[in-house]
Short mmCIF file of C-alpha atoms and ligand atoms in Angstrom, two decimals:
data_model
loop_
_atom_site.label_atom_id
_atom_site.label_comp_id
_atom_site.label_asym_id
_atom_site.label_seq_id
_atom_site.Cartn_x
_atom_site.Cartn_y
_atom_site.Cartn_z
CA UNK A 1 0.06 24.10 10.59
CA UNK A 2 -0.13 20.46 9.44
CA UNK A 3 2.78 21.16 7.06
CA UNK A 4 4.75 22.68 10.02
CA UNK A 5 4.13 19.48 12.13
CA UNK A 6 5.35 17.33 9.20
CA UNK A 7 8.42 19.49 8.71
CA UNK A 8 9.52 19.19 12.50
CA UNK A 9 8.84 15.37 12.47
CA UNK A 10 10.90 15.13 9.27
CA UNK A 11 13.77 17.10 10.88
CA UNK A 12 13.53 14.80 13.93
CA UNK A 13 13.78 11.70 11.80
CA UNK A 14 16.66 13.12 9.83
CA UNK A 15 18.65 14.37 12.73
CA UNK A 16 17.96 11.63 14.96
CA UNK A 17 16.92 13.72 18.08
CA UNK A 18 16.27 17.39 17.41
CA UNK A 19 15.12 19.08 20.58
CA UNK A 20 12.13 21.30 19.80
CA UNK A 21 11.11 23.82 22.44
CA UNK A 22 7.30 23.81 22.95
CA UNK A 23 7.54 27.56 22.88
CA UNK A 24 9.48 27.66 19.52
CA UNK A 25 7.27 28.45 16.47
CA UNK A 26 9.18 28.85 13.20
CA UNK A 27 7.82 31.12 10.50
CA UNK A 28 6.42 29.43 7.50
CA UNK A 29 9.35 30.93 5.52
CA UNK A 30 11.95 29.26 7.61
CA UNK A 31 10.67 25.66 6.73
CA UNK A 32 12.75 23.73 4.18
CA UNK A 33 10.58 23.42 1.07
CA UNK A 34 9.02 19.97 0.50
CA UNK A 35 10.60 18.11 -2.59
CA UNK A 36 8.29 18.29 -5.67
CA UNK A 37 7.09 15.42 -8.00
CA UNK A 38 5.38 15.56 -11.35
CA UNK A 39 1.88 14.10 -11.03
CA UNK A 40 0.14 12.23 -13.88
CA UNK A 41 -1.39 15.32 -15.28
CA UNK A 42 1.96 16.96 -15.37
CA UNK A 43 1.39 19.41 -12.52
CA UNK A 44 4.08 19.75 -9.74
CA UNK A 45 3.00 18.33 -6.45
CA UNK A 46 4.65 18.14 -3.02
CA UNK A 47 6.12 14.84 -1.92
CA UNK A 48 4.65 14.25 1.44
CA UNK A 49 7.50 13.21 3.85
CA UNK A 50 7.13 9.81 5.61
CA UNK A 51 8.66 9.27 9.04
CA UNK A 52 11.07 6.43 8.88
CA UNK A 53 10.69 5.51 12.67
CA UNK A 54 6.86 5.30 12.15
CA UNK A 55 7.35 3.03 9.16
CA UNK A 56 9.69 0.75 10.88
CA UNK A 57 7.26 0.42 13.83
CA UNK A 58 4.78 -0.99 11.17
CA UNK A 59 7.25 -3.11 9.28
CA UNK A 60 7.45 -0.96 6.31
CA UNK A 61 10.90 -1.34 5.07
CA UNK A 62 10.68 -0.04 1.51
CA UNK A 63 12.76 3.07 2.50
CA UNK A 64 15.75 1.17 4.15
CA UNK A 65 18.30 0.05 1.41
CA UNK A 66 20.21 -2.35 3.69
CA UNK A 67 17.17 -3.98 5.46
CA UNK A 68 17.11 -7.89 4.53
CA UNK A 69 13.20 -7.65 4.40
CA UNK A 70 13.52 -5.07 1.82
CA UNK A 71 15.55 -7.47 -0.38
CA UNK A 72 12.82 -10.15 -0.10
CA UNK A 73 10.23 -7.39 -1.21
CA UNK A 74 12.47 -6.63 -4.28
CA UNK A 75 12.68 -10.22 -5.24
CA UNK A 76 8.92 -10.35 -4.97
CA UNK A 77 8.59 -7.25 -7.06
CA UNK A 78 10.74 -8.71 -9.62
CA UNK A 79 8.74 -11.82 -10.03
CA UNK A 80 5.37 -9.91 -9.90
CA UNK A 81 6.41 -7.32 -12.55
CA UNK A 82 7.81 -10.09 -14.92
CA UNK A 83 4.47 -12.12 -14.67
CA UNK A 84 2.42 -8.84 -14.98
CA UNK A 85 4.53 -7.72 -17.95
CA UNK A 86 4.09 -11.19 -19.77
CA UNK A 87 0.37 -10.63 -19.68
CA UNK A 88 0.07 -6.88 -20.04
CA UNK A 89 -1.44 -6.68 -16.58
CA UNK A 90 -1.53 -3.33 -14.55
CA UNK A 91 -3.54 -4.01 -11.63
CA UNK A 92 -2.80 -6.47 -8.79
CA UNK A 93 -4.92 -7.22 -5.69
CA UNK A 94 -3.50 -8.55 -2.47
CA UNK A 95 -5.74 -10.82 -0.32
CA UNK A 96 -5.42 -13.95 2.04
CA UNK A 97 -7.59 -16.74 3.26
CA UNK A 98 -8.03 -15.33 6.78
CA UNK A 99 -7.56 -12.13 8.65
CA UNK A 100 -4.20 -10.68 10.05
CA UNK A 101 -1.99 -12.53 7.73
CA UNK A 102 0.06 -9.32 6.70
CA UNK A 103 -1.79 -8.41 3.47
CA UNK A 104 -1.43 -4.51 4.23
CA UNK A 105 2.25 -4.80 5.21
CA UNK A 106 2.91 -6.83 1.98
CA UNK A 107 0.93 -4.35 -0.05
CA UNK A 108 2.75 -1.46 1.00
CA UNK A 109 6.25 -2.93 0.83
CA UNK A 110 5.58 -4.24 -2.62
CA UNK A 111 4.18 -0.98 -3.79
CA UNK A 112 7.37 0.97 -2.42
CA UNK A 113 9.64 -1.60 -3.95
CA UNK A 114 7.85 -1.16 -7.34
CA UNK A 115 8.19 2.69 -6.84
CA UNK A 116 11.90 2.15 -6.47
CA UNK A 117 12.12 0.49 -9.98
CA UNK A 118 13.74 2.78 -12.31
CA UNK A 119 11.08 2.57 -15.03
CA UNK A 120 7.91 1.92 -12.81
CA UNK A 121 5.75 3.79 -10.48
CA UNK A 122 3.27 2.36 -8.09
CA UNK A 123 -0.27 3.53 -6.92
CA UNK A 124 -1.32 1.88 -3.69
CA UNK A 125 -5.16 1.75 -3.21
CA UNK A 126 -6.77 0.91 0.01
CA UNK A 127 -10.04 -1.22 -0.98
CA UNK A 128 -10.24 -2.82 2.39
CA UNK A 129 -13.26 -0.74 3.27
CA UNK A 130 -14.00 -2.45 6.53
CA UNK A 131 -10.45 -2.34 8.11
CA UNK A 132 -8.61 0.29 6.29
CA UNK A 133 -5.04 0.54 7.53
CA UNK A 134 -2.65 1.85 4.83
CA UNK A 135 -2.98 5.36 6.01
CA UNK A 136 -2.14 4.59 9.77
CA UNK A 137 0.75 2.24 8.71
CA UNK A 138 2.16 4.92 6.51
CA UNK A 139 1.37 7.78 9.16
CA UNK A 140 -0.49 9.71 6.77
CA UNK A 141 -2.29 12.69 8.01
CA UNK A 142 -6.11 13.11 7.82
CA UNK A 143 -6.88 14.54 4.41
CA UNK A 144 -7.89 13.57 0.96
CA UNK A 145 -8.88 9.93 0.58
CA UNK A 146 -11.02 7.31 -1.18
CA UNK A 147 -13.85 8.22 1.13
CA UNK A 148 -14.34 11.63 -0.41
CA UNK A 149 -14.13 9.87 -3.98
CA UNK A 150 -16.59 7.28 -2.92
CA UNK A 151 -19.02 10.00 -1.72
CA UNK A 152 -18.72 11.80 -4.89
CA UNK A 153 -17.07 14.76 -3.41
CA UNK A 154 -13.65 14.55 -5.12
CA UNK A 155 -12.25 13.50 -8.40
CA UNK A 156 -10.11 10.35 -8.08
CA UNK A 157 -6.93 11.87 -9.43
CA UNK A 158 -7.10 14.95 -6.98
CA UNK A 159 -7.32 12.58 -4.00
CA UNK A 160 -4.01 10.73 -4.81
CA UNK A 161 -1.09 11.49 -2.39
CA UNK A 162 2.48 11.45 -3.47
CA UNK A 163 4.41 10.29 -0.49
CA UNK A 164 8.01 9.32 0.65
CA UNK A 165 9.83 8.66 -2.55
CA UNK A 166 9.39 9.66 -6.18
CA UNK A 167 6.93 7.22 -8.06
CA UNK A 168 5.07 6.28 -4.82
CA UNK A 169 1.40 7.24 -4.84
CA UNK A 170 -1.29 6.38 -2.34
CA UNK A 171 -5.20 6.47 -2.34
CA UNK A 172 -5.80 5.77 1.31
CA UNK A 173 -9.11 5.06 2.91
CA UNK A 174 -9.18 7.18 6.12
CA UNK A 175 -12.48 5.95 7.64
CA UNK A 176 -14.42 2.65 7.55
CA UNK A 177 -17.19 2.54 4.90
CA UNK A 178 -20.67 1.42 5.68
CA UNK A 179 -22.14 -1.00 3.32
CA UNK A 180 -18.84 -1.91 2.01
CA UNK A 181 -20.10 -4.85 -0.09
CA UNK A 182 -22.70 -2.78 -2.05
CA UNK A 183 -20.24 0.19 -2.40
CA UNK A 184 -17.79 -2.19 -4.14
CA UNK A 185 -20.43 -3.71 -6.41
CA UNK A 186 -21.35 -0.11 -7.48
CA UNK A 187 -20.83 1.54 -10.82
CA UNK A 188 -18.93 4.27 -9.08
CA UNK A 189 -16.12 1.75 -8.13
CA UNK A 190 -15.99 0.52 -11.62
CA UNK A 191 -15.40 4.13 -12.88
CA UNK A 192 -12.82 4.77 -10.20
CA UNK A 193 -10.79 1.60 -11.23
CA UNK A 194 -11.32 2.71 -14.87
CA UNK A 195 -10.00 6.14 -14.17
CA UNK A 196 -6.93 4.93 -12.34
CA UNK A 197 -6.16 2.52 -15.15
CA UNK A 198 -6.14 5.31 -17.63
CA UNK A 199 -2.99 6.74 -15.98
CA UNK A 200 0.53 6.08 -17.23
CA UNK A 201 1.13 2.45 -18.64
CA UNK A 202 4.24 2.25 -16.35
CA UNK A 203 2.23 2.73 -13.26
CA UNK A 204 1.33 -0.47 -11.45
CA UNK A 205 -1.75 -0.34 -9.40
CA UNK A 206 -1.57 -2.35 -6.02
CA UNK A 207 -4.94 -2.89 -4.35
CA UNK A 208 -5.15 -3.94 -0.65
CA UNK A 209 -8.29 -5.95 0.04
CA UNK A 210 -9.84 -7.93 3.02
CA UNK A 211 -9.50 -11.60 3.46
CA UNK A 212 -11.42 -13.54 0.75
CA UNK A 213 -12.88 -16.21 3.04
CA UNK A 214 -14.50 -13.53 5.43
CA UNK A 215 -16.75 -11.38 3.26
CA UNK A 216 -17.72 -11.23 -0.51
CA UNK A 217 -15.94 -7.93 -1.12
CA UNK A 218 -12.96 -9.69 -2.63
CA UNK A 219 -15.08 -11.58 -5.17
CA UNK A 220 -16.94 -8.45 -6.01
CA UNK A 221 -13.83 -6.43 -6.92
CA UNK A 222 -11.69 -9.12 -8.50
CA UNK A 223 -13.35 -9.14 -11.90
CA UNK A 224 -12.21 -5.49 -12.35
CA UNK A 225 -8.51 -6.54 -11.47
CA UNK A 226 -6.00 -8.10 -13.64
CA UNK A 227 -4.39 -10.49 -11.04
CA UNK A 228 -4.29 -11.50 -7.50
CA UNK A 229 -1.41 -12.18 -4.95
CA UNK A 230 -2.28 -14.42 -1.86
CA UNK A 231 -0.65 -13.85 1.41
CA UNK A 232 -0.60 -16.80 3.87
CA UNK A 233 0.28 -15.83 7.42
CA UNK A 234 2.31 -18.69 9.03
CA UNK A 235 -0.03 -20.00 11.71
CA UNK A 236 -2.93 -17.61 10.92
CA UNK A 237 -4.72 -19.91 8.35
CA UNK A 238 -5.58 -23.57 8.63
CA UNK A 239 -5.18 -25.88 5.57
CA UNK A 240 -8.92 -25.99 5.26
CA UNK A 241 -9.04 -22.14 5.04
CA UNK A 242 -6.20 -22.19 2.31
CA UNK A 243 -8.24 -24.68 0.33
CA UNK A 244 -11.33 -22.70 0.77
CA UNK A 245 -9.47 -19.50 -0.62
CA UNK A 246 -8.06 -21.69 -3.46
CA UNK A 247 -11.67 -22.44 -4.37
CA UNK A 248 -12.87 -18.96 -4.19
CA UNK A 249 -9.92 -17.61 -6.40
CA UNK A 250 -9.97 -20.53 -8.92
CA UNK A 251 -11.50 -18.34 -11.58
CA UNK A 252 -9.03 -15.38 -11.19
CA UNK A 253 -5.55 -14.96 -12.32
CA UNK A 254 -3.53 -15.98 -9.22
CA UNK A 255 0.07 -14.67 -9.63
CA UNK A 256 1.49 -16.31 -6.67
CA UNK A 257 1.48 -17.06 -3.01
CA UNK A 258 3.45 -15.15 -0.42
CA UNK A 259 4.27 -17.11 2.73
CA UNK A 260 4.50 -14.48 5.57
CA UNK A 261 5.32 -14.58 9.21
CA UNK A 262 7.51 -17.63 8.69
CA UNK A 263 9.57 -18.27 11.99
CA UNK A 264 13.21 -17.43 11.55
CA UNK A 265 14.27 -21.08 12.37
CA UNK A 266 12.29 -22.12 9.32
CA UNK A 267 14.12 -19.46 6.87
CA UNK A 268 17.24 -20.72 5.22
CA UNK A 269 20.05 -18.35 6.31
CA UNK A 270 22.74 -17.53 3.83
CA UNK A 271 25.19 -14.98 2.69
CA UNK A 272 22.49 -13.63 0.47
N1 ATP B 301 6.41 -10.81 8.43
C1 ATP B 301 5.83 -10.40 9.62
N2 ATP B 301 6.20 -10.77 10.80
C2 ATP B 301 5.68 -10.28 11.91
N3 ATP B 301 4.61 -9.54 12.07
C3 ATP B 301 4.10 -9.27 10.93
C4 ATP B 301 4.55 -9.60 9.60
N4 ATP B 301 3.74 -9.22 8.70
C5 ATP B 301 2.71 -8.35 9.33
N5 ATP B 301 2.96 -8.39 10.62
C6 ATP B 301 2.11 -7.84 11.68
O1 ATP B 301 0.79 -8.50 11.79
C7 ATP B 301 -0.10 -7.63 12.02
C8 ATP B 301 -1.21 -7.63 10.83
O2 ATP B 301 -0.57 -7.27 9.68
P1 ATP B 301 -1.57 -6.53 8.54
O3 ATP B 301 -2.22 -5.54 9.05
O4 ATP B 301 -0.69 -6.28 7.29
O5 ATP B 301 -2.37 -7.85 8.26
P2 ATP B 301 -3.74 -7.84 7.27
O6 ATP B 301 -3.70 -9.29 6.72
O7 ATP B 301 -3.72 -6.69 6.37
O8 ATP B 301 -4.81 -7.83 8.40
P3 ATP B 301 -6.40 -7.59 8.18
O9 ATP B 301 -6.97 -8.81 7.82
O10 ATP B 301 -6.90 -6.96 9.42
O11 ATP B 301 -6.53 -6.59 7.02
C9 ATP B 301 0.43 -6.23 12.15
O12 ATP B 301 0.64 -5.92 13.44
C10 ATP B 301 1.78 -6.43 11.34
O13 ATP B 301 2.76 -5.44 11.79
MG1 MG B 302 -5.09 -5.25 6.15
#
């Protein structure tokens, strides 16, 4: 039934406005087949469709070729990939000094942009166990998630969802995790990250995290991640908060800082 709902949603999105009678129930056989993709273990898996309208509502622009925000993320991707390649890094975490800076929006868009790269794929992991939002921003239905993997009920590779475009993989967190700090410090999380690293060397792992100044989750997980990108939301962090974040992150590989939510009047407009 879930598959049916998704197919109808997809038809709506593709056709603009398909009127579906509430009494109309197509047979499973009438549904268009979902596209297939090869998973890491060589198995063919269905590519879960993403709703372009829902994505746009949540500022996810990775599927829109002409969107100017998409170009900014492609530029960020190129810089990030160059730095990561220079050092042989494969995992990148996203954090910020304070809450609501746009970390999750940046994480998803960066991962989608990496997935568009001809020789790379991206695995986006939601390790913000206190306020997980990747699943809701992408509009993923309830299903396999990091919650099952953390509970020991599922193997990490089986929980990965292939969604939207080839090369884009997601390990969402569907429900807030109690005792997040202790969970992140556990051997199980080390093994999960180790397991993810053992995938294809062309797969970049993008990890969405909470703010670094708010909780110790970020400092707990960063020793197991290669580098970190800081997102500073214009108006959402004070200079003091930015200085505090810099102190916390001084011993890690900070790959760069993204200035997000910059008012349009301060952005240099040009043909490009
Ligand atoms: N560049 C932007 N311009 C305007 N709004 C934005 C921008 N980036 C993100 N937002 C909006 O800001 C809100 C917070 O974004 P997001 O959830 O990505 O932040 P976050 O740093 O991950 O938050 P949290 O600390 O709760 O995890 C969302 O409503 C999002 O749509
Ligand atoms: Mg977030």
